[in-house]
């Protein structure tokens, strides 16, 4: 009888590396995962599909870590989760795995957002920055320049609606979820306000600029520039309205560009930084996703090999070509092949370079939840902007005074 002496390496059971990601991204990841597993026969990258809402995926990771014995080796993190997860001790310190030169290739905000108390916990994969999409063709028809200020946007939107050139003026993310906070930091920045200053432990939500920012959003609804449904919309609902030609302006992330370019809207729209008031500058919210490693992982070396794979320029290039999700590596913004295919790419870089992080604090999830609740109350008319923001500021101050994560 024939007998094996020892087991050759290639017949070993592959080491499983598990990661939980949003369902929509799991589909996008499929070709990369297949490629990784083919080129790394000793590892099997397994993707668990989560909901599409970032908060819900964060909750799933949180319960898995709190219960102990988390099944996940990798953590595919929204930039706003890092502080909380790191402070809770759930993530492995990756500082020694990357040299400063290797980190230099990324957008600075993406790296900063991946640090907690000087240590690095997240390697960026895909970056995001909020911007204004507008219907160039419609603006040309009425001889309007793209809006710089909030007031200009309102005037142009109204004119287009009055002339029956478009149904809605402006669509944005008004549902009570993380996207509402992300969108609001941009309006806030445009009004010269702030949410939380982590250094000073100060809260700016009840200052005049913040209240004016909420009033602007309320006005878009009150004046019929934004559809009433906006208070229930996340990114995808707003993209569909814009892409179907139903809205003149849209606030969204860069992924919309490639989808809208493949639709009837091709050639009819353009992008620019968000609006601001005279004397203030535009703010883009820095979003984006990257990989961290669970401290509890039994397979840290295999997990790191997966991170290294996603870190490669060729992989980030392929992902952008396939999905329109913008790479975290700066060099790809100058990549001639990508620019030929997607000529808007270089225009994104200044927007992203000027983007702002949501408050990088371990209690971010709670702070954002407070903001979302009161903003939603103001937007749906349950509170006045002033009272909503006063209550939000008060609760946020209590949260910060409790310290910890
Ligand atoms: C995008 C951004 C992320 C943000 C989320 C809000 O996924 O990359 O940072 O939190 O949208 O919906």
JSON list of N, CA and C in Angstrom, two decimals, residues 51-96:
[
{"chain": "A", "resi": 51, "resn": "UNK", "atom": "N", "xyz": [-24.38, 44.28, 6.85]},
{"chain": "A", "resi": 51, "resn": "UNK", "atom": "CA", "xyz": [-25.30, 45.26, 6.26]},
{"chain": "A", "resi": 51, "resn": "UNK", "atom": "C", "xyz": [-24.52, 46.37, 5.54]},
{"chain": "A", "resi": 52, "resn": "UNK", "atom": "N", "xyz": [-25.22, 47.19, 4.77]},
{"chain": "A", "resi": 52, "resn": "UNK", "atom": "CA", "xyz": [-24.52, 48.24, 4.03]},
{"chain": "A", "resi": 52, "resn": "UNK", "atom": "C", "xyz": [-24.29, 49.51, 4.82]},
{"chain": "A", "resi": 53, "resn": "UNK", "atom": "N", "xyz": [-24.95, 49.63, 5.95]},
{"chain": "A", "resi": 53, "resn": "UNK", "atom": "CA", "xyz": [-24.83, 50.85, 6.76]},
{"chain": "A", "resi": 53, "resn": "UNK", "atom": "C", "xyz": [-23.60, 50.71, 7.68]},
{"chain": "A", "resi": 54, "resn": "UNK", "atom": "N", "xyz": [-22.72, 51.68, 7.60]},
{"chain": "A", "resi": 54, "resn": "UNK", "atom": "CA", "xyz": [-21.47, 51.61, 8.38]},
{"chain": "A", "resi": 54, "resn": "UNK", "atom": "C", "xyz": [-21.71, 51.41, 9.87]},
{"chain": "A", "resi": 55, "resn": "UNK", "atom": "N", "xyz": [-22.72, 52.11, 10.44]},
{"chain": "A", "resi": 55, "resn": "UNK", "atom": "CA", "xyz": [-23.00, 51.97, 11.88]},
{"chain": "A", "resi": 55, "resn": "UNK", "atom": "C", "xyz": [-23.32, 50.52, 12.25]},
{"chain": "A", "resi": 56, "resn": "UNK", "atom": "N", "xyz": [-24.08, 49.86, 11.37]},
{"chain": "A", "resi": 56, "resn": "UNK", "atom": "CA", "xyz": [-24.53, 48.51, 11.70]},
{"chain": "A", "resi": 56, "resn": "UNK", "atom": "C", "xyz": [-23.35, 47.53, 11.66]},
{"chain": "A", "resi": 57, "resn": "UNK", "atom": "N", "xyz": [-22.44, 47.75, 10.71]},
{"chain": "A", "resi": 57, "resn": "UNK", "atom": "CA", "xyz": [-21.27, 46.87, 10.64]},
{"chain": "A", "resi": 57, "resn": "UNK", "atom": "C", "xyz": [-20.38, 47.12, 11.86]},
{"chain": "A", "resi": 58, "resn": "UNK", "atom": "N", "xyz": [-20.27, 48.38, 12.24]},
{"chain": "A", "resi": 58, "resn": "UNK", "atom": "CA", "xyz": [-19.49, 48.71, 13.44]},
{"chain": "A", "resi": 58, "resn": "UNK", "atom": "C", "xyz": [-20.08, 47.99, 14.66]},
{"chain": "A", "resi": 59, "resn": "UNK", "atom": "N", "xyz": [-21.41, 47.99, 14.76]},
{"chain": "A", "resi": 59, "resn": "UNK", "atom": "CA", "xyz": [-22.06, 47.31, 15.88]},
{"chain": "A", "resi": 59, "resn": "UNK", "atom": "C", "xyz": [-21.76, 45.81, 15.89]},
{"chain": "A", "resi": 60, "resn": "UNK", "atom": "N", "xyz": [-21.73, 45.22, 14.69]},
{"chain": "A", "resi": 60, "resn": "UNK", "atom": "CA", "xyz": [-21.48, 43.77, 14.62]},
{"chain": "A", "resi": 60, "resn": "UNK", "atom": "C", "xyz": [-20.05, 43.45, 15.08]},
{"chain": "A", "resi": 61, "resn": "UNK", "atom": "N", "xyz": [-19.10, 44.26, 14.61]},
{"chain": "A", "resi": 61, "resn": "UNK", "atom": "CA", "xyz": [-17.71, 44.05, 15.08]},
{"chain": "A", "resi": 61, "resn": "UNK", "atom": "C", "xyz": [-17.65, 44.26, 16.59]},
{"chain": "A", "resi": 62, "resn": "UNK", "atom": "N", "xyz": [-18.33, 45.33, 17.06]},
{"chain": "A", "resi": 62, "resn": "UNK", "atom": "CA", "xyz": [-18.29, 45.64, 18.49]},
{"chain": "A", "resi": 62, "resn": "UNK", "atom": "C", "xyz": [-18.83, 44.47, 19.30]},
{"chain": "A", "resi": 63, "resn": "UNK", "atom": "N", "xyz": [-19.98, 43.92, 18.92]},
{"chain": "A", "resi": 63, "resn": "UNK", "atom": "CA", "xyz": [-20.50, 42.80, 19.72]},
{"chain": "A", "resi": 63, "resn": "UNK", "atom": "C", "xyz": [-19.58, 41.61, 19.63]},
{"chain": "A", "resi": 64, "resn": "UNK", "atom": "N", "xyz": [-19.00, 41.36, 18.46]},
{"chain": "A", "resi": 64, "resn": "UNK", "atom": "CA", "xyz": [-18.10, 40.20, 18.34]},
{"chain": "A", "resi": 64, "resn": "UNK", "atom": "C", "xyz": [-16.91, 40.36, 19.29]},
{"chain": "A", "resi": 65, "resn": "UNK", "atom": "N", "xyz": [-16.37, 41.58, 19.36]},
{"chain": "A", "resi": 65, "resn": "UNK", "atom": "CA", "xyz": [-15.20, 41.79, 20.24]},
{"chain": "A", "resi": 65, "resn": "UNK", "atom": "C", "xyz": [-15.60, 41.79, 21.71]},
{"chain": "A", "resi": 66, "resn": "UNK", "atom": "N", "xyz": [-16.76, 42.36, 22.01]},
{"chain": "A", "resi": 66, "resn": "UNK", "atom": "CA", "xyz": [-17.19, 42.41, 23.41]},
{"chain": "A", "resi": 66, "resn": "UNK", "atom": "C", "xyz": [-17.48, 41.02, 23.95]},
{"chain": "A", "resi": 67, "resn": "UNK", "atom": "N", "xyz": [-18.05, 40.18, 23.10]},
{"chain": "A", "resi": 67, "resn": "UNK", "atom": "CA", "xyz": [-18.36, 38.82, 23.54]},
{"chain": "A", "resi": 67, "resn": "UNK", "atom": "C", "xyz": [-17.09, 37.99, 23.72]},
{"chain": "A", "resi": 68, "resn": "UNK", "atom": "N", "xyz": [-16.00, 38.46, 23.14]},
{"chain": "A", "resi": 68, "resn": "UNK", "atom": "CA", "xyz": [-14.75, 37.71, 23.19]},
{"chain": "A", "resi": 68, "resn": "UNK", "atom": "C", "xyz": [-14.79, 36.65, 22.11]},
{"chain": "A", "resi": 69, "resn": "UNK", "atom": "N", "xyz": [-13.63, 36.06, 21.82]},
{"chain": "A", "resi": 69, "resn": "UNK", "atom": "CA", "xyz": [-13.61, 34.99, 20.84]},
{"chain": "A", "resi": 69, "resn": "UNK", "atom": "C", "xyz": [-14.15, 35.44, 19.48]},
{"chain": "A", "resi": 70, "resn": "UNK", "atom": "N", "xyz": [-13.79, 36.66, 19.07]},
{"chain": "A", "resi": 70, "resn": "UNK", "atom": "CA", "xyz": [-14.27, 37.18, 17.79]},
{"chain": "A", "resi": 70, "resn": "UNK", "atom": "C", "xyz": [-13.78, 36.30, 16.65]},
{"chain": "A", "resi": 71, "resn": "UNK", "atom": "N", "xyz": [-14.65, 35.99, 15.68]},
{"chain": "A", "resi": 71, "resn": "UNK", "atom": "CA", "xyz": [-14.19, 35.15, 14.57]},
{"chain": "A", "resi": 71, "resn": "UNK", "atom": "C", "xyz": [-13.33, 35.91, 13.56]},
{"chain": "A", "resi": 72, "resn": "UNK", "atom": "N", "xyz": [-13.23, 37.23, 13.71]},
{"chain": "A", "resi": 72, "resn": "UNK", "atom": "CA", "xyz": [-12.58, 38.02, 12.66]},
{"chain": "A", "resi": 72, "resn": "UNK", "atom": "C", "xyz": [-11.10, 38.22, 12.91]},
{"chain": "A", "resi": 73, "resn": "UNK", "atom": "N", "xyz": [-10.31, 37.99, 11.84]},
{"chain": "A", "resi": 73, "resn": "UNK", "atom": "CA", "xyz": [-8.87, 38.22, 11.91]},
{"chain": "A", "resi": 73, "resn": "UNK", "atom": "C", "xyz": [-8.55, 39.63, 11.41]},
{"chain": "A", "resi": 74, "resn": "UNK", "atom": "N", "xyz": [-9.29, 40.03, 10.38]},
{"chain": "A", "resi": 74, "resn": "UNK", "atom": "CA", "xyz": [-9.10, 41.37, 9.82]},
{"chain": "A", "resi": 74, "resn": "UNK", "atom": "C", "xyz": [-10.30, 42.22, 10.18]},
{"chain": "A", "resi": 75, "resn": "UNK", "atom": "N", "xyz": [-10.08, 43.52, 10.29]},
{"chain": "A", "resi": 75, "resn": "UNK", "atom": "CA", "xyz": [-11.19, 44.43, 10.55]},
{"chain": "A", "resi": 75, "resn": "UNK", "atom": "C", "xyz": [-11.17, 45.47, 9.43]},
{"chain": "A", "resi": 76, "resn": "UNK", "atom": "N", "xyz": [-12.20, 45.43, 8.58]},
{"chain": "A", "resi": 76, "resn": "UNK", "atom": "CA", "xyz": [-12.28, 46.42, 7.49]},
{"chain": "A", "resi": 76, "resn": "UNK", "atom": "C", "xyz": [-13.01, 47.62, 8.06]},
{"chain": "A", "resi": 77, "resn": "UNK", "atom": "N", "xyz": [-12.20, 48.68, 8.32]},
{"chain": "A", "resi": 77, "resn": "UNK", "atom": "CA", "xyz": [-12.71, 49.77, 9.15]},
{"chain": "A", "resi": 77, "resn": "UNK", "atom": "C", "xyz": [-12.99, 51.06, 8.41]},
{"chain": "A", "resi": 78, "resn": "UNK", "atom": "N", "xyz": [-14.14, 51.61, 8.70]},
{"chain": "A", "resi": 78, "resn": "UNK", "atom": "CA", "xyz": [-14.43, 53.00, 8.35]},
{"chain": "A", "resi": 78, "resn": "UNK", "atom": "C", "xyz": [-13.46, 53.84, 9.18]},
{"chain": "A", "resi": 79, "resn": "UNK", "atom": "N", "xyz": [-13.01, 54.94, 8.60]},
{"chain": "A", "resi": 79, "resn": "UNK", "atom": "CA", "xyz": [-12.00, 55.76, 9.28]},
{"chain": "A", "resi": 79, "resn": "UNK", "atom": "C", "xyz": [-12.47, 56.21, 10.67]},
{"chain": "A", "resi": 80, "resn": "UNK", "atom": "N", "xyz": [-13.77, 56.30, 10.88]},
{"chain": "A", "resi": 80, "resn": "UNK", "atom": "CA", "xyz": [-14.27, 56.81, 12.17]},
{"chain": "A", "resi": 80, "resn": "UNK", "atom": "C", "xyz": [-14.35, 55.75, 13.28]},
{"chain": "A", "resi": 81, "resn": "UNK", "atom": "N", "xyz": [-14.01, 54.51, 12.97]},
{"chain": "A", "resi": 81, "resn": "UNK", "atom": "CA", "xyz": [-14.08, 53.50, 14.03]},
{"chain": "A", "resi": 81, "resn": "UNK", "atom": "C", "xyz": [-12.76, 53.33, 14.77]},
{"chain": "A", "resi": 82, "resn": "UNK", "atom": "N", "xyz": [-11.68, 53.78, 14.16]},
{"chain": "A", "resi": 82, "resn": "UNK", "atom": "CA", "xyz": [-10.34, 53.40, 14.62]},
{"chain": "A", "resi": 82, "resn": "UNK", "atom": "C", "xyz": [-10.09, 53.71, 16.09]},
{"chain": "A", "resi": 83, "resn": "UNK", "atom": "N", "xyz": [-10.44, 54.95, 16.49]},
{"chain": "A", "resi": 83, "resn": "UNK", "atom": "CA", "xyz": [-10.12, 55.38, 17.85]},
{"chain": "A", "resi": 83, "resn": "UNK", "atom": "C", "xyz": [-10.80, 54.49, 18.88]},
{"chain": "A", "resi": 84, "resn": "UNK", "atom": "N", "xyz": [-12.08, 54.24, 18.64]},
{"chain": "A", "resi": 84, "resn": "UNK", "atom": "CA", "xyz": [-12.83, 53.41, 19.60]},
{"chain": "A", "resi": 84, "resn": "UNK", "atom": "C", "xyz": [-12.26, 51.99, 19.67]},
{"chain": "A", "resi": 85, "resn": "UNK", "atom": "N", "xyz": [-12.03, 51.39, 18.51]},
{"chain": "A", "resi": 85, "resn": "UNK", "atom": "CA", "xyz": [-11.57, 50.00, 18.49]},
{"chain": "A", "resi": 85, "resn": "UNK", "atom": "C", "xyz": [-10.16, 49.89, 19.09]},
{"chain": "A", "resi": 86, "resn": "UNK", "atom": "N", "xyz": [-9.34, 50.90, 18.81]},
{"chain": "A", "resi": 86, "resn": "UNK", "atom": "CA", "xyz": [-7.96, 50.86, 19.33]},
{"chain": "A", "resi": 86, "resn": "UNK", "atom": "C", "xyz": [-7.99, 51.07, 20.85]},
{"chain": "A", "resi": 87, "resn": "UNK", "atom": "N", "xyz": [-8.79, 52.06, 21.31]},
{"chain": "A", "resi": 87, "resn": "UNK", "atom": "CA", "xyz": [-8.85, 52.35, 22.74]},
{"chain": "A", "resi": 87, "resn": "UNK", "atom": "C", "xyz": [-9.38, 51.14, 23.51]},
{"chain": "A", "resi": 88, "resn": "UNK", "atom": "N", "xyz": [-10.26, 50.37, 22.88]},
{"chain": "A", "resi": 88, "resn": "UNK", "atom": "CA", "xyz": [-10.83, 49.21, 23.56]},
{"chain": "A", "resi": 88, "resn": "UNK", "atom": "C", "xyz": [-9.84, 48.03, 23.58]},
{"chain": "A", "resi": 89, "resn": "UNK", "atom": "N", "xyz": [-8.74, 48.17, 22.85]},
{"chain": "A", "resi": 89, "resn": "UNK", "atom": "CA", "xyz": [-7.73, 47.10, 22.85]},
{"chain": "A", "resi": 89, "resn": "UNK", "atom": "C", "xyz": [-8.07, 45.95, 21.90]},
{"chain": "A", "resi": 90, "resn": "UNK", "atom": "N", "xyz": [-8.91, 46.22, 20.90]},
{"chain": "A", "resi": 90, "resn": "UNK", "atom": "CA", "xyz": [-9.32, 45.14, 19.99]},
{"chain": "A", "resi": 90, "resn": "UNK", "atom": "C", "xyz": [-8.37, 44.98, 18.79]},
{"chain": "A", "resi": 91, "resn": "UNK", "atom": "N", "xyz": [-7.53, 45.99, 18.57]},
{"chain": "A", "resi": 91, "resn": "UNK", "atom": "CA", "xyz": [-6.72, 45.97, 17.35]},
{"chain": "A", "resi": 91, "resn": "UNK", "atom": "C", "xyz": [-5.25, 45.75, 17.65]},
{"chain": "A", "resi": 92, "resn": "UNK", "atom": "N", "xyz": [-4.57, 45.07, 16.72]},
{"chain": "A", "resi": 92, "resn": "UNK", "atom": "CA", "xyz": [-3.12, 44.88, 16.85]},
{"chain": "A", "resi": 92, "resn": "UNK", "atom": "C", "xyz": [-2.42, 46.15, 16.39]},
{"chain": "A", "resi": 93, "resn": "UNK", "atom": "N", "xyz": [-1.34, 46.50, 17.07]},
{"chain": "A", "resi": 93, "resn": "UNK", "atom": "CA", "xyz": [-0.54, 47.67, 16.69]},
{"chain": "A", "resi": 93, "resn": "UNK", "atom": "C", "xyz": [0.27, 47.31, 15.44]},
{"chain": "A", "resi": 94, "resn": "UNK", "atom": "N", "xyz": [0.06, 48.08, 14.37]},
{"chain": "A", "resi": 94, "resn": "UNK", "atom": "CA", "xyz": [0.74, 47.77, 13.10]},
{"chain": "A", "resi": 94, "resn": "UNK", "atom": "C", "xyz": [1.94, 48.69, 12.87]},
{"chain": "A", "resi": 95, "resn": "UNK", "atom": "N", "xyz": [2.27, 49.51, 13.87]},
{"chain": "A", "resi": 95, "resn": "UNK", "atom": "CA", "xyz": [3.31, 50.54, 13.67]},
{"chain": "A", "resi": 95, "resn": "UNK", "atom": "C", "xyz": [4.61, 49.95, 13.13]},
{"chain": "A", "resi": 96, "resn": "UNK", "atom": "N", "xyz": [5.03, 48.80, 13.66]},
{"chain": "A", "resi": 96, "resn": "UNK", "atom": "CA", "xyz": [6.33, 48.26, 13.25]},
{"chain": "A", "resi": 96, "resn": "UNK", "atom": "C", "xyz": [6.28, 47.54, 11.91]}
]
